[in-house]
Coordinates of C-alpha atoms and ligand atoms in Angstrom, one line a residue:
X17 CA -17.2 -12.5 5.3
X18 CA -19.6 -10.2 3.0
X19 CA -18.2 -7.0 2.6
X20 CA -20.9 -4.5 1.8
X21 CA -19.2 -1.5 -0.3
X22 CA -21.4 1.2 0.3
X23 CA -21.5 0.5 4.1
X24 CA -17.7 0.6 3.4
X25 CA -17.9 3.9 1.4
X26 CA -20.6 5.6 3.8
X27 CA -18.4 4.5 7.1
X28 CA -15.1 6.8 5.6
X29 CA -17.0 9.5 4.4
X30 CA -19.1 10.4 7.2
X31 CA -16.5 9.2 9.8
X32 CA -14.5 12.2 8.3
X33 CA -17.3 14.5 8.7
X34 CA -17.4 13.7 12.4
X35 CA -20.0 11.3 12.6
X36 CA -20.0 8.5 15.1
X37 CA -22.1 6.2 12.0
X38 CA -24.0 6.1 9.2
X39 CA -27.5 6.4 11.5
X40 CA -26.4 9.2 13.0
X41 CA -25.7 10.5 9.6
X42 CA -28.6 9.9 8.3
X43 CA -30.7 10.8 11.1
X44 CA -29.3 13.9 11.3
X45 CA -29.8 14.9 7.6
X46 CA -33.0 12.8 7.2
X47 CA -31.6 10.8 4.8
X48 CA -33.6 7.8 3.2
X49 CA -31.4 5.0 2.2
X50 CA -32.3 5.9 -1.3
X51 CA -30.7 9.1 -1.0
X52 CA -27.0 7.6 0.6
X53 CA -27.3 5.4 -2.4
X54 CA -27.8 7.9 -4.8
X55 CA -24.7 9.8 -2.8
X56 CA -22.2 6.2 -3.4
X57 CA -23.2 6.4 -6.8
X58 CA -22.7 9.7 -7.9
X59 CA -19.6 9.7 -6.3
X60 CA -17.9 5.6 -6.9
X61 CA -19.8 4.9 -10.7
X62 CA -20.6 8.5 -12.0
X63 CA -17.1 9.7 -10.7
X64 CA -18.8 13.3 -9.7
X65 CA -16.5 15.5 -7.9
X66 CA -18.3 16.8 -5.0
X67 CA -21.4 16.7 -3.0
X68 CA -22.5 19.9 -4.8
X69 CA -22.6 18.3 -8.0
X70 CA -24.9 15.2 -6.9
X71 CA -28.2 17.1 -8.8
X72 CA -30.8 14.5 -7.8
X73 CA -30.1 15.9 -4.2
X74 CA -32.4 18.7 -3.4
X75 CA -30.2 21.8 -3.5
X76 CA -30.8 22.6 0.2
X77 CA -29.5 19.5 1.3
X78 CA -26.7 19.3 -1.2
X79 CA -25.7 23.0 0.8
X80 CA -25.8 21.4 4.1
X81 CA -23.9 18.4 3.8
X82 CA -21.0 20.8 1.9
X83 CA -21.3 22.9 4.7
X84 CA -21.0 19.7 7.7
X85 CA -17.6 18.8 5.2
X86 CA -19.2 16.0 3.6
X87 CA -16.5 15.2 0.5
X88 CA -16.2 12.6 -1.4
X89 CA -12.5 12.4 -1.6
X90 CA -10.2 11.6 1.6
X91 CA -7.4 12.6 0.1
X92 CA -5.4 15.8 -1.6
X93 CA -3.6 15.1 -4.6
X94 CA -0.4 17.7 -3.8
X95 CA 1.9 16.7 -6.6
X96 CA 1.6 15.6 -9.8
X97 CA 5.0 14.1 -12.1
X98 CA 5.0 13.2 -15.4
X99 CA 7.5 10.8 -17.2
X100 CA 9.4 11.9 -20.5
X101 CA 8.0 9.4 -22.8
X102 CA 4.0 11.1 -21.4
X103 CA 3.1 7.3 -20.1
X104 CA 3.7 6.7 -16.5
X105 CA 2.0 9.9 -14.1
X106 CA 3.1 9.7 -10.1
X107 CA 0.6 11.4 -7.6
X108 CA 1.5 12.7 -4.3
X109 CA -1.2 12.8 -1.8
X110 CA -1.9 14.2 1.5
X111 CA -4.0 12.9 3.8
X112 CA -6.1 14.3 6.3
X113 CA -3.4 13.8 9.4
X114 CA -0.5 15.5 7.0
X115 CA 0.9 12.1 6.3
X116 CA 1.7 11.2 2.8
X117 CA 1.3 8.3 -0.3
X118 CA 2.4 8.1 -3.7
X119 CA 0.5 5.8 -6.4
X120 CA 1.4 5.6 -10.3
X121 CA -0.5 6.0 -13.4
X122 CA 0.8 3.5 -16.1
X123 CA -1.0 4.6 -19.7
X124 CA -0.1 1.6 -22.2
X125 CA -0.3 2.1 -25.5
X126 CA -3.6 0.6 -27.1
X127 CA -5.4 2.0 -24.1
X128 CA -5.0 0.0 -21.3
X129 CA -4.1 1.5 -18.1
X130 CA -2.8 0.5 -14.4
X131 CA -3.2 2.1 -11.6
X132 CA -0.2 1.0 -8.7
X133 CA -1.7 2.1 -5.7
X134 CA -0.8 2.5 -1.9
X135 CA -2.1 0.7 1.0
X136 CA 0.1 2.0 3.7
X137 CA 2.1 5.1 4.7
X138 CA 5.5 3.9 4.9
X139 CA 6.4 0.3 5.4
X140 CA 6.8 -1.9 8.2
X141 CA 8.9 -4.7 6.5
X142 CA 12.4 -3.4 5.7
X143 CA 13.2 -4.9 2.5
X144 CA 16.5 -3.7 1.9
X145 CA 16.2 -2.8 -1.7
X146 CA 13.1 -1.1 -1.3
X147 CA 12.9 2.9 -1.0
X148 CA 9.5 2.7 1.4
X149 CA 10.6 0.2 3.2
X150 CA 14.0 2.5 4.2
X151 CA 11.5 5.0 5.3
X152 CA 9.6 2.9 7.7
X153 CA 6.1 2.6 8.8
X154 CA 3.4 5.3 9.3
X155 CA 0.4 3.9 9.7
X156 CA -2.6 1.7 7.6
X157 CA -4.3 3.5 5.2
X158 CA -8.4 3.5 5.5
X159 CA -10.1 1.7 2.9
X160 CA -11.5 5.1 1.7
X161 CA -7.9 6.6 1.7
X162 CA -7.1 3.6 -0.5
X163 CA -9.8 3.5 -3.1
X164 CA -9.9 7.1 -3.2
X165 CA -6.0 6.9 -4.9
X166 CA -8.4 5.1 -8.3
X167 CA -11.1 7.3 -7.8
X168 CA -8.6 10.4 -8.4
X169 CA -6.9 9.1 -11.7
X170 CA -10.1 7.4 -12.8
X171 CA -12.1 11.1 -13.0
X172 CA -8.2 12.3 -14.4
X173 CA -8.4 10.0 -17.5
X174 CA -12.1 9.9 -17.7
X175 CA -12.5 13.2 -20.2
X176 CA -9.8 11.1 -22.3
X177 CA -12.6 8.7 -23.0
X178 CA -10.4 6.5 -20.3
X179 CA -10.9 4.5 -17.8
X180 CA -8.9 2.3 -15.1
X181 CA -8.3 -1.1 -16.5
X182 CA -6.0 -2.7 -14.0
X183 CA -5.4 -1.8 -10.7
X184 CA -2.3 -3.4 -8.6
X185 CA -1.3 -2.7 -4.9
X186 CA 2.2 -2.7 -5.1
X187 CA 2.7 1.3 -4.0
X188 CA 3.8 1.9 -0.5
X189 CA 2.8 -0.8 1.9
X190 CA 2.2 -4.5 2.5
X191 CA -1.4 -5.0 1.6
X192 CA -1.2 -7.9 4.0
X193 CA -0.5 -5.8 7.1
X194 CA -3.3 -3.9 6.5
X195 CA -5.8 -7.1 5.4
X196 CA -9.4 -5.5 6.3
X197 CA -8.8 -1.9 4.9
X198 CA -7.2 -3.7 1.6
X199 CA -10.1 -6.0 1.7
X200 CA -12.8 -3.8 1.7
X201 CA -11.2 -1.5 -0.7
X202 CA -11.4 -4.5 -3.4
X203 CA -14.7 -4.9 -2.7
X204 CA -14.9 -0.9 -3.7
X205 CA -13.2 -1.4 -6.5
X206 CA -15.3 -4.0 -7.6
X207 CA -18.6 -3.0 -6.9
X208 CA -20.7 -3.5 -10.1
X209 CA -22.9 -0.6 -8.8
X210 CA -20.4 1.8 -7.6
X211 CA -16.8 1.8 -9.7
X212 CA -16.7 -1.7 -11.2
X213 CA -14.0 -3.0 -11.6
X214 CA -13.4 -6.9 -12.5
X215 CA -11.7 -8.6 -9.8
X216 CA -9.5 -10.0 -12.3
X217 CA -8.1 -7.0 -13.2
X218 CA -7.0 -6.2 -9.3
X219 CA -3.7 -8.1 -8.0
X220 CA -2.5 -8.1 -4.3
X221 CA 1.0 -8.4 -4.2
X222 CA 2.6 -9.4 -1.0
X223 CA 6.2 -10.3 1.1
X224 CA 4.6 -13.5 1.7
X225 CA 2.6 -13.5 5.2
X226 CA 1.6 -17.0 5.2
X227 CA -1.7 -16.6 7.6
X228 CA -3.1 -14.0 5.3
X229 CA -2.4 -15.7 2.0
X230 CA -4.6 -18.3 4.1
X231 CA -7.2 -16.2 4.5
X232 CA -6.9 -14.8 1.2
X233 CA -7.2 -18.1 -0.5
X234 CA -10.7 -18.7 1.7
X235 CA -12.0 -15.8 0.5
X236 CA -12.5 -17.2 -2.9
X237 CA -11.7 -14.1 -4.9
X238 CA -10.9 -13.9 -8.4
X239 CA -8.2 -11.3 -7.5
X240 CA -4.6 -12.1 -8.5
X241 CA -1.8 -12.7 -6.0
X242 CA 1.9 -11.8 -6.4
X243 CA 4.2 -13.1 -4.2
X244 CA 7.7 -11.0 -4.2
X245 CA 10.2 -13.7 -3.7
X246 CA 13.5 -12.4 -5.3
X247 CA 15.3 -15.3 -4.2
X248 CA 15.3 -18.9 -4.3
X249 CA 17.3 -20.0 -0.8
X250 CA 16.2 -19.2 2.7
X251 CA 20.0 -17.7 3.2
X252 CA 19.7 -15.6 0.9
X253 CA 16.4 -14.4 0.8
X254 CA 16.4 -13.5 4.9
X255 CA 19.9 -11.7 3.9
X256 CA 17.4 -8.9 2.4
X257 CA 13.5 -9.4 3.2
X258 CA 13.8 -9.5 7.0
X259 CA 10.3 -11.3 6.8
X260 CA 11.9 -14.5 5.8
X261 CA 13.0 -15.3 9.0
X262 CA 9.0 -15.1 10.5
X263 CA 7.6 -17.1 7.4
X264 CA 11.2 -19.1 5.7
X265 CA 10.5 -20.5 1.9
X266 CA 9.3 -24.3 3.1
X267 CA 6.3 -22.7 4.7
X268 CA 5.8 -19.9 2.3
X269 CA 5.6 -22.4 -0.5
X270 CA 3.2 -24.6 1.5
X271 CA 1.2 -21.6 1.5
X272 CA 1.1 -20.8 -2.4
X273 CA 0.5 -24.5 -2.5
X274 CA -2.9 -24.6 -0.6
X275 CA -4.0 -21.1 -2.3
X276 CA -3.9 -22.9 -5.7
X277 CA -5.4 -26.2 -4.1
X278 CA -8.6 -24.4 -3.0
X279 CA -8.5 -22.0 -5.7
X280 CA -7.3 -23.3 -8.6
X281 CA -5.6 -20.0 -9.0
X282 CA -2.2 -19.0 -10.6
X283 CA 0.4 -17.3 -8.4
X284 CA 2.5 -14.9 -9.5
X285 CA 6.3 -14.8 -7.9
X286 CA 8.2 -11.2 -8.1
X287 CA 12.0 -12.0 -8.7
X288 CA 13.8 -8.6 -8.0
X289 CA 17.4 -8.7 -10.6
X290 CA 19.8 -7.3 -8.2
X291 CA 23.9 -8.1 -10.1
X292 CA 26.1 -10.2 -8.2
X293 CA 23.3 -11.0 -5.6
X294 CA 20.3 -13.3 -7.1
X295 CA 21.3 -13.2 -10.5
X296 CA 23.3 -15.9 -11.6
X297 CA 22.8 -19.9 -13.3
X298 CA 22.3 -21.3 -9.8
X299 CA 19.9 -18.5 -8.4
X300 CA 17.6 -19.6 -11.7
X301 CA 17.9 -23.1 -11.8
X302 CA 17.4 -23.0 -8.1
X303 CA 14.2 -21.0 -8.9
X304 CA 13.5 -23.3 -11.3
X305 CA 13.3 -25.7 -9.3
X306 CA 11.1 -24.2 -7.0
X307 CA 8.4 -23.7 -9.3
X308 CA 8.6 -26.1 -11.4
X309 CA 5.6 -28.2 -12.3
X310 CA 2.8 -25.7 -10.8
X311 CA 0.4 -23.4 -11.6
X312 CA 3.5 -20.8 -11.0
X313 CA 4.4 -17.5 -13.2
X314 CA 7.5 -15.8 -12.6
X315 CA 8.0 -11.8 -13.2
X316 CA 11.5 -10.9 -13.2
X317 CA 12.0 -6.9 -12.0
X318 CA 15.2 -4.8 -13.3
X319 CA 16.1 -3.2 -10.2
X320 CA 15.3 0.3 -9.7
X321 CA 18.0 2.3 -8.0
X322 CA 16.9 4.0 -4.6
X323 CA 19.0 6.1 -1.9
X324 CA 21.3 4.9 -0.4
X325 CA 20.7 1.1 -1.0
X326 CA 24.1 -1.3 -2.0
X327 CA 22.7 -2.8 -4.8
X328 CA 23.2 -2.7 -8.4
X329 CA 20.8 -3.4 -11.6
X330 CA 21.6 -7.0 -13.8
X331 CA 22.3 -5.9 -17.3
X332 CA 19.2 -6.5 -19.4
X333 CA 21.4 -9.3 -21.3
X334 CA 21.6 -11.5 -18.1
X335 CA 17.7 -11.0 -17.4
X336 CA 17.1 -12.4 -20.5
X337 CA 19.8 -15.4 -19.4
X338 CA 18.0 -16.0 -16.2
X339 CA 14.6 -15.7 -18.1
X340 CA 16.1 -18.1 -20.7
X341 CA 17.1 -20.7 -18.0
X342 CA 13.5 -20.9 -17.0
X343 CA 12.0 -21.3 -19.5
X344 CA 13.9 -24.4 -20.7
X345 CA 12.7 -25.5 -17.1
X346 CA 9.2 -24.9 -18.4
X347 CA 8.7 -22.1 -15.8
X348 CA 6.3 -19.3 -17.1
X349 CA 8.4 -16.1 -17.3
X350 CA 8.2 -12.7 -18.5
X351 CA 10.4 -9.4 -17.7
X352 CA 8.5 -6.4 -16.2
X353 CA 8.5 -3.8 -18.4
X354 CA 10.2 -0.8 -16.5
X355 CA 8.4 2.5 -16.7
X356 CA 8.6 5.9 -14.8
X357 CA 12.3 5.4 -13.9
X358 CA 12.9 9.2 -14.9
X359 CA 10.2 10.2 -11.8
X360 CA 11.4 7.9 -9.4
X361 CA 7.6 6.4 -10.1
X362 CA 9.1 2.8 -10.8
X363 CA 8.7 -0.7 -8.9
X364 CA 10.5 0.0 -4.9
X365 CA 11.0 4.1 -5.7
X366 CA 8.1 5.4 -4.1
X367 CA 8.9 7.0 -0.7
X368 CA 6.6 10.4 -0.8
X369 CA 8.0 12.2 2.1
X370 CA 11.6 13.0 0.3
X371 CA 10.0 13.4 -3.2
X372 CA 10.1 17.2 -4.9
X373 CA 7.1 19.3 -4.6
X374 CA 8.0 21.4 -7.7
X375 CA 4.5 21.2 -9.8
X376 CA 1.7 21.7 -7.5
X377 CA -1.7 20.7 -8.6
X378 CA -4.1 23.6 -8.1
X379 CA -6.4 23.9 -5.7
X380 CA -9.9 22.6 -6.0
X381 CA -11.3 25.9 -6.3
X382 CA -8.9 26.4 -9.5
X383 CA -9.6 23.4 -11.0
X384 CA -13.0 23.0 -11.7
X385 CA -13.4 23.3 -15.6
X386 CA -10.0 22.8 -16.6
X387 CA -7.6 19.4 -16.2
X388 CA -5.0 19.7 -14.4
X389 CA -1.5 20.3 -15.7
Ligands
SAH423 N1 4.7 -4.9 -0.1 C1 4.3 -5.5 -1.3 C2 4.0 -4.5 -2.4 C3 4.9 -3.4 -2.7 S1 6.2 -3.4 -3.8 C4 5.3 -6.5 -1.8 O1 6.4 -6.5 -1.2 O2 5.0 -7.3 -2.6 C5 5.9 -4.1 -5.3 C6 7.1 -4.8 -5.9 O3 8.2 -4.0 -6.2 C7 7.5 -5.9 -4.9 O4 7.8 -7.1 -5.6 C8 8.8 -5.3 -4.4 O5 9.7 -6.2 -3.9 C9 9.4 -4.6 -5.7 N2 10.5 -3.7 -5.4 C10 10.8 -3.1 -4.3 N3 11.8 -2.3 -4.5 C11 12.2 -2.4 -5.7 C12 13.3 -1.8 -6.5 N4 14.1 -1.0 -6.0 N5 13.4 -2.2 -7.8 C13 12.5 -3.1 -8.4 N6 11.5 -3.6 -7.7 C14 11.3 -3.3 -6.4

């Protein structure tokens, strides 16, 4: 299936404006298809802010689309946290129905940056030492609701001579229960005319639904998947991802298997460190085991605390254990790095509805001209 991103773009943005399509759009305005162009790509490759600043539109138009609510963006940054050490920078956004997502900022030293972004309100899947999925579901995010969470930082960091380098969907959601809106938000992302972003430098990580790693696989992307296992038995794993019980490891794995058949791909496995639970010899040589001998990586995660949950973080000496068993198993390993612990910003902690609104980023009208705190 093609995926054409400015039919994508075009769909959200004069959908919000209360237009049934994009011919009805552009019959009403007399709009050209020159002219949407020249709107997709003032607003997804020269990051303008508005409608109003899009000069190769002829001023009268530029008035009346502002005044129909034409706007680039579908969502309102409310909140914005920064971590101690200035690195890691947590957005709160609204979106147009009230409901709410979080995405993080990640600024690495040497200039790389990653944008952890949100492809659901809430959570449908229940993990039990995940904050979102405590909170439950709301509902999918549009494709425009979830590109428009890079657009934001990417104009943020852009008069820092930045730009987005990574971008990983491991905010609130499961990218997989909402397949099409992630989709087509990639295909944003991507577009070498509009925002541009490589495809390898976008992974989709996921609790494992096996018919959508399928389709994933056929799509022939060069987008990298993450598969959040966090343990290496069926009785375990189903103790705390209630999804193991719809897709159990055996068919999981058969799953990961045929992605890297067809694409020749690595897969990436999240391994959550939770003490006393997954953490020991036999959890890794177990995991080991599972992996061993394909084209398999393995991130171990310190647990994050969240509210509420009966779980406790591994010391960082038996991470390095676990990592160390492994690797002698010649299993590619490496420890995520944790960041933005002190904002709750970190891996599982985003759950925007309980989060403080103590900075609030000024209004639009206050900040053209000046960045925002
Ligand atoms: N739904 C997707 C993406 C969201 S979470 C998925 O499950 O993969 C991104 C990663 O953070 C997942 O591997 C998730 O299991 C992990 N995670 C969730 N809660 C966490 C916590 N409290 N501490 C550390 N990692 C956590």
């Amino acid at each position: 299936m093609t995926r054409d991103p400015l039919a994508i773009w075009l769909r959200d943005v004069v959908g919000r404006a209360g237009f049934s399509g994009v011919d009805e759009f552009a019959q009403h305005f007399e709009l050209k298809p020159y002219r949407l162009r020249q709107l997709y790509r003032a607003a997804t490759k020269e990051l303008l802010e508005s409608v109003d600043d899009v000069t190769t539109l002829p001023k009268d138009l530029r008035a009346a689309l502002v005044a129909r609510g034409v706007a680039f963006s579908a969502i309102e940054p409310i909140v914005l946290q920064h971590s101690q050490d200035g690195q890691t920078t947590k957005g709160l956004f609204r979106l147009d129905d009230g409901k709410e997502v979080e995405a993080v900022l990640i600024e690495h030293r040497g200039g790389r940056t990653t944008l952890c972004l949100s492809s659901q309100a809430g959570c449908a899947f229940a993990c039990a030492f995940c904050s979102t999925g405590q909170g439950g579901f709301n509902r999918n995010l549009t494709a425009g609701e979830i590109f428009d969470q890079a657009w934001f930082f990417a104009r943020r960091i852009a008069p820092d001579g930045k730009r987005l380098t990574n971008v990983v969907f491991m905010g609130m959601g499961e990218p997989f229960h909402n397949y099409d809106a992630v989709m087509d938000a990639v295909a944003l992302l991507n577009d070498p005319q509009g925002f541009g972003l490589g495809h390898r430098h976008i992974t989709i990580s996921t609790v494992g639904l096996v018919d959508k790693i399928d389709a994933f696989a056929d799509e022939h992307l060069q987008v990298n998947l993450a598969i959040s296992l966090h343990a290496p038995t069926d009785a375990l794993r189903s103790r705390f991802m209630p999804v193991n019980r719809r897709f159990p490891l055996p068919i999981l794995m058969a799953a990961c298997e045929r992605y890297v058949t067809k694409t020749n791909r690595k897969v990436f496995f999240e391994y959550v460190m939770l003490a006393g639970v997954n953490d020991d010899a036999v959890c890794a040589r177990a995991l080991a085991e599972l992996m061993r001998g394909r084209l398999y990586h393995v991130n171990l995660i310190p647990y994050n605390t969240t509210p509420d949950a009966p779980f406790v973080a591994t010391s960082d000496a038996k991470i390095w254990e676990f990592a160390a068993i492994l690797d002698e198993a010649r299993v590619p390993v490496t420890v995520r790095q944790n960041m933005g612990r002190d904002i709750a910003a970190a891996c599982g902690q985003l759950q925007a509805e309980t989060q403080p609104k103590a900075h609030a980023v000024p209004s639009q009208a206050q900040r053209s001209g000046a960045r925002m705190p």
